[in-house]
Coordinates of C-alpha atoms and ligand atoms in Angstrom, one line a residue:
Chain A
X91 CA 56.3 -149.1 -91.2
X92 CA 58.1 -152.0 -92.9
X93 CA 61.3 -152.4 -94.7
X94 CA 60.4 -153.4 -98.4
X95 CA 63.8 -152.7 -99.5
X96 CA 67.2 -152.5 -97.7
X97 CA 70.6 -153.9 -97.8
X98 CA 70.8 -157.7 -98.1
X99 CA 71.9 -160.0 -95.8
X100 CA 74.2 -161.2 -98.3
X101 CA 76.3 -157.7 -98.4
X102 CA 78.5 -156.1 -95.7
X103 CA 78.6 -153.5 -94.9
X104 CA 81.7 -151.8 -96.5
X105 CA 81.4 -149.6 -99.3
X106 CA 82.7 -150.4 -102.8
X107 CA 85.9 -148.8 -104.6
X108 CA 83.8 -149.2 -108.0
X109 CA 83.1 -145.5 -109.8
X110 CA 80.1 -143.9 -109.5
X111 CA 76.9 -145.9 -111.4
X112 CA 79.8 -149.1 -112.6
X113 CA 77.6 -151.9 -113.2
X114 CA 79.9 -154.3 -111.2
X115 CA 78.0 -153.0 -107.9
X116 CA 74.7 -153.7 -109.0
X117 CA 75.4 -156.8 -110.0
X118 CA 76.9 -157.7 -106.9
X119 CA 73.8 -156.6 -105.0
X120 CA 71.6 -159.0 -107.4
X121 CA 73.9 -162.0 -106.1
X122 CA 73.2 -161.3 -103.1
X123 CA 69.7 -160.6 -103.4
X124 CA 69.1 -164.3 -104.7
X125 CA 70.8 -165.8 -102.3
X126 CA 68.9 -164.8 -99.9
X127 CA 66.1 -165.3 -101.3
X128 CA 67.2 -168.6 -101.8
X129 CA 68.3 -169.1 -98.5
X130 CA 72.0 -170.4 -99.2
X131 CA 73.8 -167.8 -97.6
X132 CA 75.7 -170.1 -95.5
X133 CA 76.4 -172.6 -97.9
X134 CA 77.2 -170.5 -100.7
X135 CA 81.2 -169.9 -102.3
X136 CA 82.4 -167.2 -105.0
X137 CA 85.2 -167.2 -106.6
X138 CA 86.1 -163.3 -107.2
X139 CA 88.5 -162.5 -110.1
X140 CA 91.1 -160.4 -110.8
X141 CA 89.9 -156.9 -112.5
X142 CA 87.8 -154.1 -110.8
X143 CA 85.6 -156.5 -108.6
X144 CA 89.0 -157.8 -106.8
X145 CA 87.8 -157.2 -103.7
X146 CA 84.4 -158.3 -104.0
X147 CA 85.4 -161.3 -101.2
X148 CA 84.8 -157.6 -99.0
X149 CA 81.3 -156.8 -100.6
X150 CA 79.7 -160.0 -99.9
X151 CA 78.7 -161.7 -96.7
X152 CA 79.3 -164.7 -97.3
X153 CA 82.6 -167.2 -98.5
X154 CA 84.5 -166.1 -101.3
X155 CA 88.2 -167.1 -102.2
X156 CA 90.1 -165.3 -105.0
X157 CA 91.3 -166.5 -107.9
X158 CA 94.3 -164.9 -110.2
X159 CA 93.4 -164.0 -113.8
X160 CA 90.9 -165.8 -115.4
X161 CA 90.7 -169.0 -113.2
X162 CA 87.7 -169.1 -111.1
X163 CA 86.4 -172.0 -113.3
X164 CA 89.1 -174.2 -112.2
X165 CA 88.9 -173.2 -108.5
X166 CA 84.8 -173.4 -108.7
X167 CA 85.4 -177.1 -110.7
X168 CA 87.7 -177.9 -107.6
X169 CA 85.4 -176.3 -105.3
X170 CA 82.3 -177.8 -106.2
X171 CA 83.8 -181.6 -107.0
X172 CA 85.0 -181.3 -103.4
X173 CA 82.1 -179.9 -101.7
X174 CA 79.5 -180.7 -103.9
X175 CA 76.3 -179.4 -101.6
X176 CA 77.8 -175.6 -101.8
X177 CA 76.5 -173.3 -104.3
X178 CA 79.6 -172.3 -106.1
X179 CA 79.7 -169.5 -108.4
X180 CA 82.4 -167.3 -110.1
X181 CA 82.1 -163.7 -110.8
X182 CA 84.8 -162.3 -113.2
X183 CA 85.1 -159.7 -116.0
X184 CA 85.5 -159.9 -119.8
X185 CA 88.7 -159.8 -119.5
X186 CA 89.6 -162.4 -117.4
X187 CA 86.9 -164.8 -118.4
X188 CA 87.3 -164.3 -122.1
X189 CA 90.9 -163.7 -122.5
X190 CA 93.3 -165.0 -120.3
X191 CA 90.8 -167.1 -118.8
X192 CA 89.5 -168.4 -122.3
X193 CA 90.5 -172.2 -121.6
X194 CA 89.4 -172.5 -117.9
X195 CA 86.4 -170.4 -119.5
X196 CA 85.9 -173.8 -122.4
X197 CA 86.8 -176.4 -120.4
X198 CA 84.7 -176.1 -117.5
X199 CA 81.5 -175.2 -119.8
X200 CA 82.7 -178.3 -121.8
X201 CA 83.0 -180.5 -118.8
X202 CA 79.6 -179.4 -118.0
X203 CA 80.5 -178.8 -114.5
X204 CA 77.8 -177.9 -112.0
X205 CA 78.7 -174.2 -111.5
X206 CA 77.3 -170.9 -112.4
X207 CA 79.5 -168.3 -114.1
X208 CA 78.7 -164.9 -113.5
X209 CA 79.9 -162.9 -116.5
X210 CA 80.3 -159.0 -116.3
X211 CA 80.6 -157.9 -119.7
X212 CA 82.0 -153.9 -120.1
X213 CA 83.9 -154.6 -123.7
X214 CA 87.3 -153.2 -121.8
X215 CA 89.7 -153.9 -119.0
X216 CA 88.5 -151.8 -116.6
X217 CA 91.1 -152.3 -113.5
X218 CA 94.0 -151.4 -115.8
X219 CA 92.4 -148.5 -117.3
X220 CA 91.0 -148.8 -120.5
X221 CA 92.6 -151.5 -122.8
X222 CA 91.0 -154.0 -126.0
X223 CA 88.9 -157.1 -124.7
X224 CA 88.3 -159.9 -126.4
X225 CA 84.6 -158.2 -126.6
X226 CA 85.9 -154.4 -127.4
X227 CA 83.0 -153.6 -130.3
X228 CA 84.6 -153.0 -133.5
X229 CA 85.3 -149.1 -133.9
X230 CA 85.2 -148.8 -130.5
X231 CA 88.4 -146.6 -129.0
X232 CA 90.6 -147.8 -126.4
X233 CA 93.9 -147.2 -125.0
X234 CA 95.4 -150.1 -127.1
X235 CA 92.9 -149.5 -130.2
X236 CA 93.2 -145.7 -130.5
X237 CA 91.7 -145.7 -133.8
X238 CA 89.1 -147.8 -132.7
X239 CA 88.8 -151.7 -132.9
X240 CA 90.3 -153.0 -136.4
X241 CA 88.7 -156.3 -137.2
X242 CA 92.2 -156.5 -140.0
X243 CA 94.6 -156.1 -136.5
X244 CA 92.1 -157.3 -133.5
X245 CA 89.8 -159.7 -135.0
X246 CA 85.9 -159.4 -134.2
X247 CA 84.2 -159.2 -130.7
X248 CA 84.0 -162.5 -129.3
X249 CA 80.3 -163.4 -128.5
X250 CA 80.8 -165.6 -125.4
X251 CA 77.4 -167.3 -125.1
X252 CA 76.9 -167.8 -128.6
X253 CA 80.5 -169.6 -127.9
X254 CA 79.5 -171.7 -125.3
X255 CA 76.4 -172.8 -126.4
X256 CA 77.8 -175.0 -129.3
X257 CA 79.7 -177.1 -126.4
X258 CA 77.3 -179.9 -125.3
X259 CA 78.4 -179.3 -121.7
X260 CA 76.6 -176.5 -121.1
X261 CA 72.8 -176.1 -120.1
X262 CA 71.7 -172.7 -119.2
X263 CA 73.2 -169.0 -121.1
X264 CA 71.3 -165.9 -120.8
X265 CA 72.5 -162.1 -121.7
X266 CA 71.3 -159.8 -120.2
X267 CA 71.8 -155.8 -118.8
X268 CA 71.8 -153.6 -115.7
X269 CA 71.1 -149.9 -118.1
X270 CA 67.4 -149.1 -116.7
X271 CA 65.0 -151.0 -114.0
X272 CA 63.4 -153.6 -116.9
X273 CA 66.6 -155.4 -117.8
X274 CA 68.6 -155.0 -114.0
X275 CA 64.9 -157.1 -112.8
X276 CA 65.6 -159.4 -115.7
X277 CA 69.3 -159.4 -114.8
X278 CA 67.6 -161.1 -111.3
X279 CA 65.6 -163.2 -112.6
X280 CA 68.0 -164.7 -114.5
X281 CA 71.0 -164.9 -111.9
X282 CA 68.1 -166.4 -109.5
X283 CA 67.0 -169.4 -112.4
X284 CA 71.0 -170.2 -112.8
X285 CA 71.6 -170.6 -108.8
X286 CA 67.9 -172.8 -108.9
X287 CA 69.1 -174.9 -111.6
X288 CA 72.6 -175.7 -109.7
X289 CA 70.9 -176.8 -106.8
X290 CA 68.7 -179.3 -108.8
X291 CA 72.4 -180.0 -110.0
X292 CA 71.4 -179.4 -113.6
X293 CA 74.9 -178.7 -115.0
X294 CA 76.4 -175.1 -116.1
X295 CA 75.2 -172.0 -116.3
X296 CA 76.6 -168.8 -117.5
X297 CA 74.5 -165.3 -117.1
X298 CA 76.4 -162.6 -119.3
X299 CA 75.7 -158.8 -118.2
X300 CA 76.1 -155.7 -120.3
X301 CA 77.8 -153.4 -117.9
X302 CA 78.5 -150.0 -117.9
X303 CA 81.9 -148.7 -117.4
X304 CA 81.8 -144.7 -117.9
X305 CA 85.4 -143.8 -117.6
X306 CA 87.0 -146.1 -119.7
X307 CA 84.4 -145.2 -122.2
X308 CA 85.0 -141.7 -122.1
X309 CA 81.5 -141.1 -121.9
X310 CA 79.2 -139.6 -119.6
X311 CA 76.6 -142.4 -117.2
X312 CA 74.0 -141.0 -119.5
X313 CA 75.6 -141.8 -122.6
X314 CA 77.0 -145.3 -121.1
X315 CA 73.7 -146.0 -120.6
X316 CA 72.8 -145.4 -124.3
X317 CA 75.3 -147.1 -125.2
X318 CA 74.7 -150.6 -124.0
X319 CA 71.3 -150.1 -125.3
X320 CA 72.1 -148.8 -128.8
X321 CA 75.6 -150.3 -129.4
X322 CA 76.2 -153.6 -127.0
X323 CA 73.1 -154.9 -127.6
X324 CA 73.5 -155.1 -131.3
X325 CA 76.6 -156.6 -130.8
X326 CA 75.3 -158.9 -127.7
X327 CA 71.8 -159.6 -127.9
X328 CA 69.8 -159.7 -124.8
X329 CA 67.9 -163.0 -124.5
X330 CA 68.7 -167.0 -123.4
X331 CA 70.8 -167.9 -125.8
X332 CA 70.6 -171.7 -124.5
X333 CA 68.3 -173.4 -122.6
X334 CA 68.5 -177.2 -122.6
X335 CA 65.6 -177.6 -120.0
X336 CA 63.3 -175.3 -121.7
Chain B
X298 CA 67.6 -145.8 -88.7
X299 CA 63.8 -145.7 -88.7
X300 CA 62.4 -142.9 -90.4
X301 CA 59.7 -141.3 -87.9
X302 CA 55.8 -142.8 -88.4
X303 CA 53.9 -140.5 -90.5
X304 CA 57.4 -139.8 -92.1
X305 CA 57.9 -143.3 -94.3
X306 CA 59.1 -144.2 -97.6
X307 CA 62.9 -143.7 -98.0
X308 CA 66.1 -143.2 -96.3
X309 CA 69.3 -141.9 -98.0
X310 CA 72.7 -143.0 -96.3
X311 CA 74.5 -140.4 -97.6
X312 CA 77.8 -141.5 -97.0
X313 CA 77.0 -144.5 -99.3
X314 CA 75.9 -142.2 -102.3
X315 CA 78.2 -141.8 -105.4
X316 CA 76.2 -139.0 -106.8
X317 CA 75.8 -141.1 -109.9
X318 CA 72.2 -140.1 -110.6
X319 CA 70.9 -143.4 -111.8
X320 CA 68.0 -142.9 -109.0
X321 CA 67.8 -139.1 -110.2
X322 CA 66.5 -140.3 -113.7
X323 CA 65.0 -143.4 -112.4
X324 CA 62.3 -141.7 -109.8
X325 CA 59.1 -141.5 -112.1
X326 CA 58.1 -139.1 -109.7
X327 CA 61.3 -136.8 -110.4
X328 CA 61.7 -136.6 -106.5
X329 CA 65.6 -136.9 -106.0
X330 CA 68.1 -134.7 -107.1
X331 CA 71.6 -134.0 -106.5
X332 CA 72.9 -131.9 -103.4
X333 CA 75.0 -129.2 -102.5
X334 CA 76.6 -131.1 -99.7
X335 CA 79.6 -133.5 -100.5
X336 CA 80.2 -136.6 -98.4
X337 CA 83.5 -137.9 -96.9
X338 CA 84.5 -139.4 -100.4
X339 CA 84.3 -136.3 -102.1
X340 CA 80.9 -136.7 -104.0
X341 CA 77.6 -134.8 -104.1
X342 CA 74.3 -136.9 -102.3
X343 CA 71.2 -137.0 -103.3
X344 CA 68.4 -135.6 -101.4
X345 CA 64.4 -136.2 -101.5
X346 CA 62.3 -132.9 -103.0
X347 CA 59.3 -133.8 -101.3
X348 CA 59.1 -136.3 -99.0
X349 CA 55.0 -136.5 -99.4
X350 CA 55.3 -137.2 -103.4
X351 CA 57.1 -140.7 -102.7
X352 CA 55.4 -143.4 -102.8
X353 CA 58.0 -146.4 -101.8
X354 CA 57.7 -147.8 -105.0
X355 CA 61.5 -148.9 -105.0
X356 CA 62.3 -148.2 -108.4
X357 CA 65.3 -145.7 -107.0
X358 CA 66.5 -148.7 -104.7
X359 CA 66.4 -150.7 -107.8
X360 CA 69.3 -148.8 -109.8
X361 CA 71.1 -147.8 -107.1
X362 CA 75.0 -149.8 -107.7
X363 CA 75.8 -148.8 -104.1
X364 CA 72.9 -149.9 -102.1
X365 CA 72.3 -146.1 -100.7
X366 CA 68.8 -146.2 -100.1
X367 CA 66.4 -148.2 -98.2
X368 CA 62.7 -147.4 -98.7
X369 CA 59.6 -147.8 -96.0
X370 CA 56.1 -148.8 -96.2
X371 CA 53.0 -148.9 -94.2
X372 CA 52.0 -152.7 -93.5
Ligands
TPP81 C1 98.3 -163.0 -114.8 C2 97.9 -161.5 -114.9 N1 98.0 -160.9 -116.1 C3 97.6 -159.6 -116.1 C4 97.2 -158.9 -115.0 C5 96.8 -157.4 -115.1 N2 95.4 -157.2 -115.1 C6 94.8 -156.9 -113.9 S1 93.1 -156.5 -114.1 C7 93.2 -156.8 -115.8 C8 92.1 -156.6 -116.7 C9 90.7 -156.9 -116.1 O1 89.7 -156.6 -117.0 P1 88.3 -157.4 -116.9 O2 88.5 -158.8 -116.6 O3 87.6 -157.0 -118.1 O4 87.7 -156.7 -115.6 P2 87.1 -155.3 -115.3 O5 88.3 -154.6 -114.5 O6 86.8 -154.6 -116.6 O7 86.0 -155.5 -114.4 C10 94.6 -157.2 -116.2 C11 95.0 -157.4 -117.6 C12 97.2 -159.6 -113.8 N3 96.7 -159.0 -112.7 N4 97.5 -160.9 -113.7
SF4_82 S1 86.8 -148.8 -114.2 FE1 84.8 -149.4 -115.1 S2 84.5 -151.5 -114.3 FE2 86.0 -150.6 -113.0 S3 84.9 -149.7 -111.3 FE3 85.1 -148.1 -112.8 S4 83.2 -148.2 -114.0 FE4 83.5 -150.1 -112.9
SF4_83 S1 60.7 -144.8 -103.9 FE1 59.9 -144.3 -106.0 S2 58.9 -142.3 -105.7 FE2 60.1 -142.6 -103.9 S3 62.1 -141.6 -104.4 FE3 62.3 -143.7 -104.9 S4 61.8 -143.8 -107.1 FE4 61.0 -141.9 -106.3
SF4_84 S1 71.8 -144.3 -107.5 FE1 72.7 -144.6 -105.4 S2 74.8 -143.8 -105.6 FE2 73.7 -143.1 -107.4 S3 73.0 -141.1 -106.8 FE3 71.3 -142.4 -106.3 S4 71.7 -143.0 -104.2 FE4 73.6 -142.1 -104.9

């Protein structure tokens, strides 16, 4: 008898505070994953946000600082400038990384600095219950959009790769989603070519994931799921959106 | 924990589980389901129908956001 799947190295053993099926802690478990499977574990550094994966410096064995709202990039372009043989990587929601963190967000893309940007995608603050991100689908009801997102009063979802990829800084964006086996392997594969590509020191990287967040949805895992199948993924289309070495 | 030889395939740490159900609807095999038993944070753990039906092939592993099961095979 042989282990074929288990924990990873690269996780510790204390449980997360996310809800039952949030997408942050399978994400978290991909990271991990691939950097073991890259064997960086000890030479690896996140940068964990501020939102519902605040504590994710507990969930992963390895170094991880902590960054307030929206500015891992600057601590990873810090990081990574200082101690350039890490692998440095920031993990933060939508709406750290697209609102308040919108010019860290830029300007590190821009400066093509060689990080990777893990991007958890749920369209809603999650930690603070339920408010308008930058990425709330139009229509969509939150606590601050009770009638659903107006595009007259909110403006449109903002389409973060798309975004980037118009900078010439940046070399690698891929969306992607963790709603059924297919896309949470394709979610890996993806997070596992962005880490590859930093240690060739190949430039930036972004990997965007459709998340689930069931409560602040008011809907049910089953319909979340749906959801980001039916709905996100019109909105955000699954796919590399940029690839400058492809 | 080692599950006992002849006994492979999967091992639930129940204390782990959420009772979200991603590996209920996941199993092809429809070979997990949702206890009666509730763990120390309040929620209901899965449990395995029939051990013999399971054939490691991960896939519950795979969707599981709280890393709550670890699955076995013969070399
Ligand atoms: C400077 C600052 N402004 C506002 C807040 C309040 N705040 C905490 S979490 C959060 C939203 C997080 O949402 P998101 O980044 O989408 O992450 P999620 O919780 O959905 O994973 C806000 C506004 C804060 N902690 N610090
Ligand atoms: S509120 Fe949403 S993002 Fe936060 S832990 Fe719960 S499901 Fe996950
Ligand atoms: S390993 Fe496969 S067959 Fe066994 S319980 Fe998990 S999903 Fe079902
Ligand atoms: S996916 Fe994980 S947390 Fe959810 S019910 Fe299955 S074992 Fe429990």
């Amino acid at each position: 008898m042989k282990k074929v799947y288990c924990k990873p190295e690269s996780m510790t053993d204390i449980e997360h505070k996310y809800c039952p099926g949030c997408g942050h802690g399978l994400v978290h478990r991909l990271v991990a994953e691939v950097i073991d499977e890259l064997g960086v574990r000890e030479r690896t550094i996140g940068i964990a946000p501020v939102g519902c994966a605040v504590f994710a410096y507990d969930y992963w064995n390895f170094d991880v600082t902590e960054a307030p709202h929206g500015r891992p990039p600057a601590v990873a372009t810090g990081i990574k400038r200082v101690l350039p043989d890490r692998i440095v990587f920031t993990y933060q929601g939508d709406g750290d990384l697209a609102a308040i963190g919108m010019a860290e967000t830029v300007h590190a893309a821009n400066r093509g600095e060689n990080i990777t940007v893990i991007f958890i995608n749920n369209a809603i603050y999650g930690m603070t219950t339920g408010q308008m991100a930058p990425t709330t689908l139009l229509g969509m009801k939150t606590t601050t959009t009770p009638f659903g997102r107006d595009k007259n009063l909110a403006g449109y979802p903002i389409k973060v790769c798309e975004l980037l990829a118009t900078l010439a800084g940046t070399a690698y964006l891929e969306r992607c989603a963790v709603n059924n086996v297919k896309n949470i392997i394709n979610t890996k594969k993806a997070i596992k070519k962005a880490f590859e590509m930093q240690k060739e020191n190949k430039g930036y990287s972004l990997i965007e994931v459709l998340s689930q967040c069931p409560p602040n949805w008011g809907l049910s895992l089953k319909e979340s799921l749906k959801f980001v199948q039916e709905d996100m993924t019109k909105q955000f289309p699954l796919g590399v959106i940029k690839d400058i070495y492809a | 924990m080692k599950p006992k030889e002849s006994m492979p395939k999967i091992v639930i740490y129940e204390q782990k589980c959420k009772g979200c159900e991603l590996c209920v609807i996941t199993c092809p095999k429809k070979n997990l389901r949702l206890g009666q038993k509730i763990n120390k944070k309040g929620y209901h753990y899965i449990e395995i129908v029939d051990l013999e039906k399971c054939n490691s092939c991960g896939l519950c592993y795979q969707v599981c956001p709280d890393v709550a099961i670890e699955i076995w095979k013969d070399k």
